[in-house]
């Protein structure tokens, strides 16, 4: 049985999903959960992209102890210096540097000859080796590169000291047999390849990312790159939970395993979905809400007689449990703290006090409080930006034949209380117009989504908004038993991020 190492890029390639914009605290929360899941490497970001990115990679590098922390860098010396600045405090660090190798990228994007590509790749790896013992080199668009040239590049960077060689299917173009052949050719033709890890990295443009990844494993790669829930650039990356479960369920066939704690998959998937605002479709393999639901009578009958008739994965295997009702009105601070620890949170005393106060408030509004409610409650308050505006009050006048009117009161950072009212096309519109007035911000509402955290009429409502202002895009999340209050909170949270982010990001061309 071979062990396949897992390289998670949810915080880098995953964060490149359109509209996703995680704060440092959200990234840290995800990184700590990935560590609990047992991934070998966490690509925490792209340190040279902006001071904010560097800071969040550094924070993750300081806090995560059991996974290697990776920063992406272009094959440029200054990018590599930034990666080192971000990773120098890590228990275990890895540089991931890349350069495109395909004819299309060489001609149109890089304007480089083959010789120049090799020269730059080697220079990047050699510079990286001054700081890092572990250097990964990726041949961007590797799957569309001429195989003889790919062999030349890989030989050169292996000779320069790269310890992991990654061949990305950057545009999701390859097929399982074709991709497997690339690795076979490298294994047969590169001297010293047996001393490096071979890695695959697949995108899902043709819906083949997981199939291509599994084909690469069969061909001999020992590291798999991907993201939780398959989020990522365009159609996304290979979904790591699907790869892990394919190996686990079909060990008989693949003869390979991972070191992941599979029972952490459900929690990781929910956290990533909640913090990124990228919802998991009901029919998604392994983590979708319907992945273990049996609808047809024939199937239900079969499952009742013998579960393996129609179920190849037990939900408990990936950590789905029934909604145990755990805490309620009479639960004390101690029980609440124990629950948070069980759910994987490490809160400061101040955060714990705040979460407990909000939990008690929720118990007054909602009879049964489930694990999901507590997670939503705590995550909604993971704030790492100053709260430029805090919601004090929102009031609404609504009738199906009258114009909705909202009044909103907010408190600013310096304690000033501001109040405004506005009419709108609907309740949410009027609230958002009132907030725009009170904050004097001009933003575009790019997206608005609402979901219920659990079932029942008193379920918590969770609202996600995406706002843009010029070049900046931010997300905000708000939770409440009242969806209009949740809507106001989500909008203000996004505005707070916008205020905090202005002046931070730098345009990076990959
Ligand atoms: O898809 C890709 O080519 C990448 C590289 C930067 C590794 O994400
Ligand atoms: Zn990628």
mmCIF file of C-alpha atoms in Angstrom, residues 260-486:
data_model
loop_
_atom_site.group_PDB
_atom_site.id
_atom_site.type_symbol
_atom_site.label_atom_id
_atom_site.label_comp_id
_atom_site.label_asym_id
_atom_site.label_seq_id
_atom_site.Cartn_x
_atom_site.Cartn_y
_atom_site.Cartn_z
ATOM 1 C CA UNK A 260 -6.060 12.105 6.221
ATOM 2 C CA UNK A 261 -8.406 11.774 9.180
ATOM 3 C CA UNK A 262 -11.412 11.114 6.992
ATOM 4 C CA UNK A 263 -13.890 11.796 9.784
ATOM 5 C CA UNK A 264 -12.783 15.469 9.678
ATOM 6 C CA UNK A 265 -13.944 15.833 6.064
ATOM 7 C CA UNK A 266 -17.519 16.940 6.758
ATOM 8 C CA UNK A 267 -16.427 19.612 9.201
ATOM 9 C CA UNK A 268 -13.701 20.877 6.853
ATOM 10 C CA UNK A 269 -16.096 21.004 3.926
ATOM 11 C CA UNK A 270 -18.700 22.943 5.911
ATOM 12 C CA UNK A 271 -16.126 25.409 7.216
ATOM 13 C CA UNK A 272 -14.737 26.097 3.748
ATOM 14 C CA UNK A 273 -18.224 26.452 2.313
ATOM 15 C CA UNK A 274 -19.315 28.835 5.038
ATOM 16 C CA UNK A 275 -16.224 31.037 5.007
ATOM 17 C CA UNK A 276 -15.891 31.241 1.231
ATOM 18 C CA UNK A 277 -19.627 31.572 0.584
ATOM 19 C CA UNK A 278 -19.253 28.855 -2.077
ATOM 20 C CA UNK A 279 -22.109 26.505 -1.361
ATOM 21 C CA UNK A 280 -21.772 22.787 -1.865
ATOM 22 C CA UNK A 281 -24.382 21.503 -4.337
ATOM 23 C CA UNK A 282 -26.723 18.879 -2.862
ATOM 24 C CA UNK A 283 -25.561 16.237 -5.335
ATOM 25 C CA UNK A 284 -21.832 16.828 -4.796
ATOM 26 C CA UNK A 285 -19.928 13.571 -4.226
ATOM 27 C CA UNK A 286 -18.873 12.788 -0.640
ATOM 28 C CA UNK A 287 -19.993 16.067 0.997
ATOM 29 C CA UNK A 288 -23.264 17.071 -0.706
ATOM 30 C CA UNK A 289 -26.435 17.095 1.407
ATOM 31 C CA UNK A 290 -27.901 14.321 -0.763
ATOM 32 C CA UNK A 291 -24.741 12.216 -0.987
ATOM 33 C CA UNK A 292 -26.146 9.787 1.587
ATOM 34 C CA UNK A 293 -29.890 10.286 1.043
ATOM 35 C CA UNK A 294 -31.901 7.451 -0.445
ATOM 36 C CA UNK A 295 -35.059 8.670 -2.145
ATOM 37 C CA UNK A 296 -36.542 5.867 -4.206
ATOM 38 C CA UNK A 297 -38.605 3.188 -2.496
ATOM 39 C CA UNK A 298 -36.546 0.387 -4.002
ATOM 40 C CA UNK A 299 -33.320 1.910 -2.706
ATOM 41 C CA UNK A 300 -34.785 2.606 0.731
ATOM 42 C CA UNK A 301 -35.999 -0.964 0.935
ATOM 43 C CA UNK A 302 -32.556 -2.256 -0.055
ATOM 44 C CA UNK A 303 -30.721 -0.043 2.442
ATOM 45 C CA UNK A 304 -33.033 -1.105 5.254
ATOM 46 C CA UNK A 305 -32.339 -4.767 4.465
ATOM 47 C CA UNK A 306 -28.597 -4.347 4.014
ATOM 48 C CA UNK A 307 -26.968 -0.937 3.828
ATOM 49 C CA UNK A 308 -24.257 -1.976 1.347
ATOM 50 C CA UNK A 309 -26.885 -2.652 -1.333
ATOM 51 C CA UNK A 310 -26.915 1.045 -2.252
ATOM 52 C CA UNK A 311 -24.341 2.723 -0.023
ATOM 53 C CA UNK A 312 -20.602 2.482 -0.687
ATOM 54 C CA UNK A 313 -19.527 5.071 1.921
ATOM 55 C CA UNK A 314 -20.980 5.259 5.425
ATOM 56 C CA UNK A 315 -21.723 8.917 6.301
ATOM 57 C CA UNK A 316 -19.871 8.498 9.629
ATOM 58 C CA UNK A 317 -16.709 7.645 7.657
ATOM 59 C CA UNK A 318 -16.460 11.294 6.579
ATOM 60 C CA UNK A 319 -17.764 12.720 9.845
ATOM 61 C CA UNK A 320 -21.456 13.285 9.178
ATOM 62 C CA UNK A 321 -23.444 12.717 12.313
ATOM 63 C CA UNK A 322 -27.110 13.286 12.999
ATOM 64 C CA UNK A 323 -27.962 16.690 14.416
ATOM 65 C CA UNK A 324 -27.451 15.952 18.080
ATOM 66 C CA UNK A 325 -29.146 18.550 20.225
ATOM 67 C CA UNK A 326 -26.477 19.461 22.616
ATOM 68 C CA UNK A 327 -26.915 22.693 24.420
ATOM 69 C CA UNK A 328 -29.854 24.815 25.461
ATOM 70 C CA UNK A 329 -31.113 27.523 27.752
ATOM 71 C CA UNK A 330 -29.841 25.816 30.877
ATOM 72 C CA UNK A 331 -26.351 25.064 29.624
ATOM 73 C CA UNK A 332 -23.593 26.830 31.501
ATOM 74 C CA UNK A 333 -20.367 28.455 30.381
ATOM 75 C CA UNK A 334 -18.384 25.315 31.124
ATOM 76 C CA UNK A 335 -20.510 23.080 28.916
ATOM 77 C CA UNK A 336 -20.385 25.733 26.179
ATOM 78 C CA UNK A 337 -16.594 25.935 26.351
ATOM 79 C CA UNK A 338 -16.302 22.106 26.190
ATOM 80 C CA UNK A 339 -18.569 22.103 23.150
ATOM 81 C CA UNK A 340 -16.414 24.693 21.399
ATOM 82 C CA UNK A 341 -13.316 22.598 22.065
ATOM 83 C CA UNK A 342 -15.096 19.513 20.695
ATOM 84 C CA UNK A 343 -15.993 21.535 17.599
ATOM 85 C CA UNK A 344 -12.353 22.496 17.185
ATOM 86 C CA UNK A 345 -12.316 26.147 18.298
ATOM 87 C CA UNK A 346 -9.561 27.751 20.333
ATOM 88 C CA UNK A 347 -11.026 31.079 21.396
ATOM 89 C CA UNK A 348 -9.447 33.757 23.544
ATOM 90 C CA UNK A 349 -11.232 34.611 26.816
ATOM 91 C CA UNK A 350 -12.712 37.722 25.223
ATOM 92 C CA UNK A 351 -13.985 35.792 22.165
ATOM 93 C CA UNK A 352 -15.386 33.081 24.429
ATOM 94 C CA UNK A 353 -17.278 35.637 26.552
ATOM 95 C CA UNK A 354 -18.689 37.227 23.444
ATOM 96 C CA UNK A 355 -19.687 33.875 21.912
ATOM 97 C CA UNK A 356 -21.321 32.783 25.165
ATOM 98 C CA UNK A 357 -23.372 35.992 25.358
ATOM 99 C CA UNK A 358 -24.568 35.445 21.794
ATOM 100 C CA UNK A 359 -25.294 31.787 22.516
ATOM 101 C CA UNK A 360 -27.524 32.792 25.450
ATOM 102 C CA UNK A 361 -29.227 35.333 23.240
ATOM 103 C CA UNK A 362 -29.827 32.608 20.641
ATOM 104 C CA UNK A 363 -31.308 30.283 23.299
ATOM 105 C CA UNK A 364 -33.923 32.947 23.964
ATOM 106 C CA UNK A 365 -34.900 33.016 20.297
ATOM 107 C CA UNK A 366 -34.483 29.360 19.365
ATOM 108 C CA UNK A 367 -35.603 26.300 21.272
ATOM 109 C CA UNK A 368 -33.036 23.736 20.154
ATOM 110 C CA UNK A 369 -29.426 24.717 19.549
ATOM 111 C CA UNK A 370 -27.448 22.261 17.423
ATOM 112 C CA UNK A 371 -23.742 21.977 16.630
ATOM 113 C CA UNK A 372 -24.378 23.696 13.283
ATOM 114 C CA UNK A 373 -25.983 26.664 15.045
ATOM 115 C CA UNK A 374 -23.002 27.054 17.353
ATOM 116 C CA UNK A 375 -20.536 26.841 14.483
ATOM 117 C CA UNK A 376 -22.478 29.468 12.512
ATOM 118 C CA UNK A 377 -22.701 31.691 15.562
ATOM 119 C CA UNK A 378 -18.974 31.561 16.291
ATOM 120 C CA UNK A 379 -17.807 31.779 12.670
ATOM 121 C CA UNK A 380 -20.021 34.772 11.982
ATOM 122 C CA UNK A 381 -18.029 36.713 14.535
ATOM 123 C CA UNK A 382 -14.542 35.788 13.345
ATOM 124 C CA UNK A 383 -13.602 39.390 12.783
ATOM 125 C CA UNK A 384 -10.071 40.411 12.098
ATOM 126 C CA UNK A 385 -10.784 43.841 10.753
ATOM 127 C CA UNK A 386 -11.720 46.766 12.941
ATOM 128 C CA UNK A 387 -15.483 47.133 13.061
ATOM 129 C CA UNK A 388 -15.721 50.507 11.403
ATOM 130 C CA UNK A 389 -19.509 50.173 11.703
ATOM 131 C CA UNK A 390 -21.476 48.021 14.141
ATOM 132 C CA UNK A 391 -25.204 47.481 13.745
ATOM 133 C CA UNK A 392 -27.134 48.939 16.659
ATOM 134 C CA UNK A 393 -30.641 48.736 15.287
ATOM 135 C CA UNK A 394 -32.567 48.013 12.114
ATOM 136 C CA UNK A 395 -36.255 48.727 11.784
ATOM 137 C CA UNK A 396 -38.513 48.110 8.841
ATOM 138 C CA UNK A 397 -41.906 49.145 7.666
ATOM 139 C CA UNK A 398 -43.266 46.663 5.135
ATOM 140 C CA UNK A 399 -46.630 45.958 3.533
ATOM 141 C CA UNK A 400 -47.278 44.082 0.302
ATOM 142 C CA UNK A 401 -48.954 47.223 -1.136
ATOM 143 C CA UNK A 402 -46.634 49.870 0.269
ATOM 144 C CA UNK A 403 -43.045 50.945 -0.305
ATOM 145 C CA UNK A 404 -40.666 49.252 2.144
ATOM 146 C CA UNK A 405 -38.849 51.750 4.341
ATOM 147 C CA UNK A 406 -35.913 50.933 6.595
ATOM 148 C CA UNK A 407 -34.198 52.892 9.304
ATOM 149 C CA UNK A 408 -30.751 51.848 10.432
ATOM 150 C CA UNK A 409 -28.638 52.895 13.399
ATOM 151 C CA UNK A 410 -24.911 52.095 13.461
ATOM 152 C CA UNK A 411 -22.052 52.838 15.851
ATOM 153 C CA UNK A 412 -18.699 53.906 14.420
ATOM 154 C CA UNK A 413 -15.275 52.926 15.777
ATOM 155 C CA UNK A 414 -14.997 56.146 17.748
ATOM 156 C CA UNK A 415 -18.390 55.608 19.357
ATOM 157 C CA UNK A 416 -20.411 57.989 17.202
ATOM 158 C CA UNK A 417 -24.004 56.840 16.622
ATOM 159 C CA UNK A 418 -25.405 57.495 13.132
ATOM 160 C CA UNK A 419 -28.943 56.991 11.918
ATOM 161 C CA UNK A 420 -30.547 57.106 8.455
ATOM 162 C CA UNK A 421 -33.674 55.906 6.693
ATOM 163 C CA UNK A 422 -34.385 54.951 3.080
ATOM 164 C CA UNK A 423 -37.044 53.450 0.833
ATOM 165 C CA UNK A 424 -36.324 50.612 -1.544
ATOM 166 C CA UNK A 425 -37.748 48.073 -3.977
ATOM 167 C CA UNK A 426 -37.894 45.474 -1.241
ATOM 168 C CA UNK A 427 -37.037 45.064 2.417
ATOM 169 C CA UNK A 428 -33.387 44.137 1.869
ATOM 170 C CA UNK A 429 -32.961 46.870 -0.742
ATOM 171 C CA UNK A 430 -34.300 49.503 1.645
ATOM 172 C CA UNK A 431 -31.986 48.326 4.445
ATOM 173 C CA UNK A 432 -28.984 48.435 2.119
ATOM 174 C CA UNK A 433 -29.892 51.898 0.853
ATOM 175 C CA UNK A 434 -30.179 53.133 4.439
ATOM 176 C CA UNK A 435 -26.765 51.628 5.247
ATOM 177 C CA UNK A 436 -25.221 53.240 2.150
ATOM 178 C CA UNK A 437 -26.523 56.585 3.380
ATOM 179 C CA UNK A 438 -25.394 56.179 6.926
ATOM 180 C CA UNK A 439 -21.880 55.022 5.955
ATOM 181 C CA UNK A 440 -21.489 57.258 2.904
ATOM 182 C CA UNK A 441 -20.040 54.320 0.973
ATOM 183 C CA UNK A 442 -20.791 53.717 -2.698
ATOM 184 C CA UNK A 443 -20.707 50.006 -3.407
ATOM 185 C CA UNK A 444 -22.152 47.561 -5.905
ATOM 186 C CA UNK A 445 -23.976 44.533 -4.522
ATOM 187 C CA UNK A 446 -22.544 41.742 -6.674
ATOM 188 C CA UNK A 447 -24.153 38.782 -4.964
ATOM 189 C CA UNK A 448 -26.642 38.000 -2.222
ATOM 190 C CA UNK A 449 -27.382 34.517 -0.934
ATOM 191 C CA UNK A 450 -29.398 33.222 1.942
ATOM 192 C CA UNK A 451 -29.383 29.751 3.498
ATOM 193 C CA UNK A 452 -30.810 28.241 6.618
ATOM 194 C CA UNK A 453 -28.263 26.745 8.994
ATOM 195 C CA UNK A 454 -30.523 23.964 10.268
ATOM 196 C CA UNK A 455 -34.138 22.945 9.694
ATOM 197 C CA UNK A 456 -37.305 24.301 11.294
ATOM 198 C CA UNK A 457 -39.116 27.612 11.413
ATOM 199 C CA UNK A 458 -36.784 29.011 14.051
ATOM 200 C CA UNK A 459 -33.631 28.024 12.128
ATOM 201 C CA UNK A 460 -30.794 30.500 11.953
ATOM 202 C CA UNK A 461 -30.609 32.299 8.613
ATOM 203 C CA UNK A 462 -27.161 32.903 7.159
ATOM 204 C CA UNK A 463 -26.740 35.652 4.570
ATOM 205 C CA UNK A 464 -23.751 36.119 2.268
ATOM 206 C CA UNK A 465 -23.126 39.260 0.307
ATOM 207 C CA UNK A 466 -20.414 40.195 -2.125
ATOM 208 C CA UNK A 467 -19.728 43.906 -2.600
ATOM 209 C CA UNK A 468 -17.416 45.685 -4.949
ATOM 210 C CA UNK A 469 -16.007 49.169 -4.928
ATOM 211 C CA UNK A 470 -13.733 49.980 -7.855
ATOM 212 C CA UNK A 471 -11.163 47.166 -7.954
ATOM 213 C CA UNK A 472 -11.977 45.715 -4.558
ATOM 214 C CA UNK A 473 -14.349 42.878 -3.917
ATOM 215 C CA UNK A 474 -15.243 41.714 -0.440
ATOM 216 C CA UNK A 475 -17.617 39.243 1.132
ATOM 217 C CA UNK A 476 -19.603 39.478 4.307
ATOM 218 C CA UNK A 477 -21.603 36.989 6.281
ATOM 219 C CA UNK A 478 -24.323 37.597 8.822
ATOM 220 C CA UNK A 479 -26.259 35.180 11.004
ATOM 221 C CA UNK A 480 -29.495 35.685 12.883
ATOM 222 C CA UNK A 481 -32.831 34.022 13.492
ATOM 223 C CA UNK A 482 -34.171 37.006 11.556
ATOM 224 C CA UNK A 483 -33.097 37.086 7.919
ATOM 225 C CA UNK A 484 -33.360 40.873 7.625
ATOM 226 C CA UNK A 485 -31.069 41.370 10.605
ATOM 227 C CA UNK A 486 -28.708 38.760 9.083
#
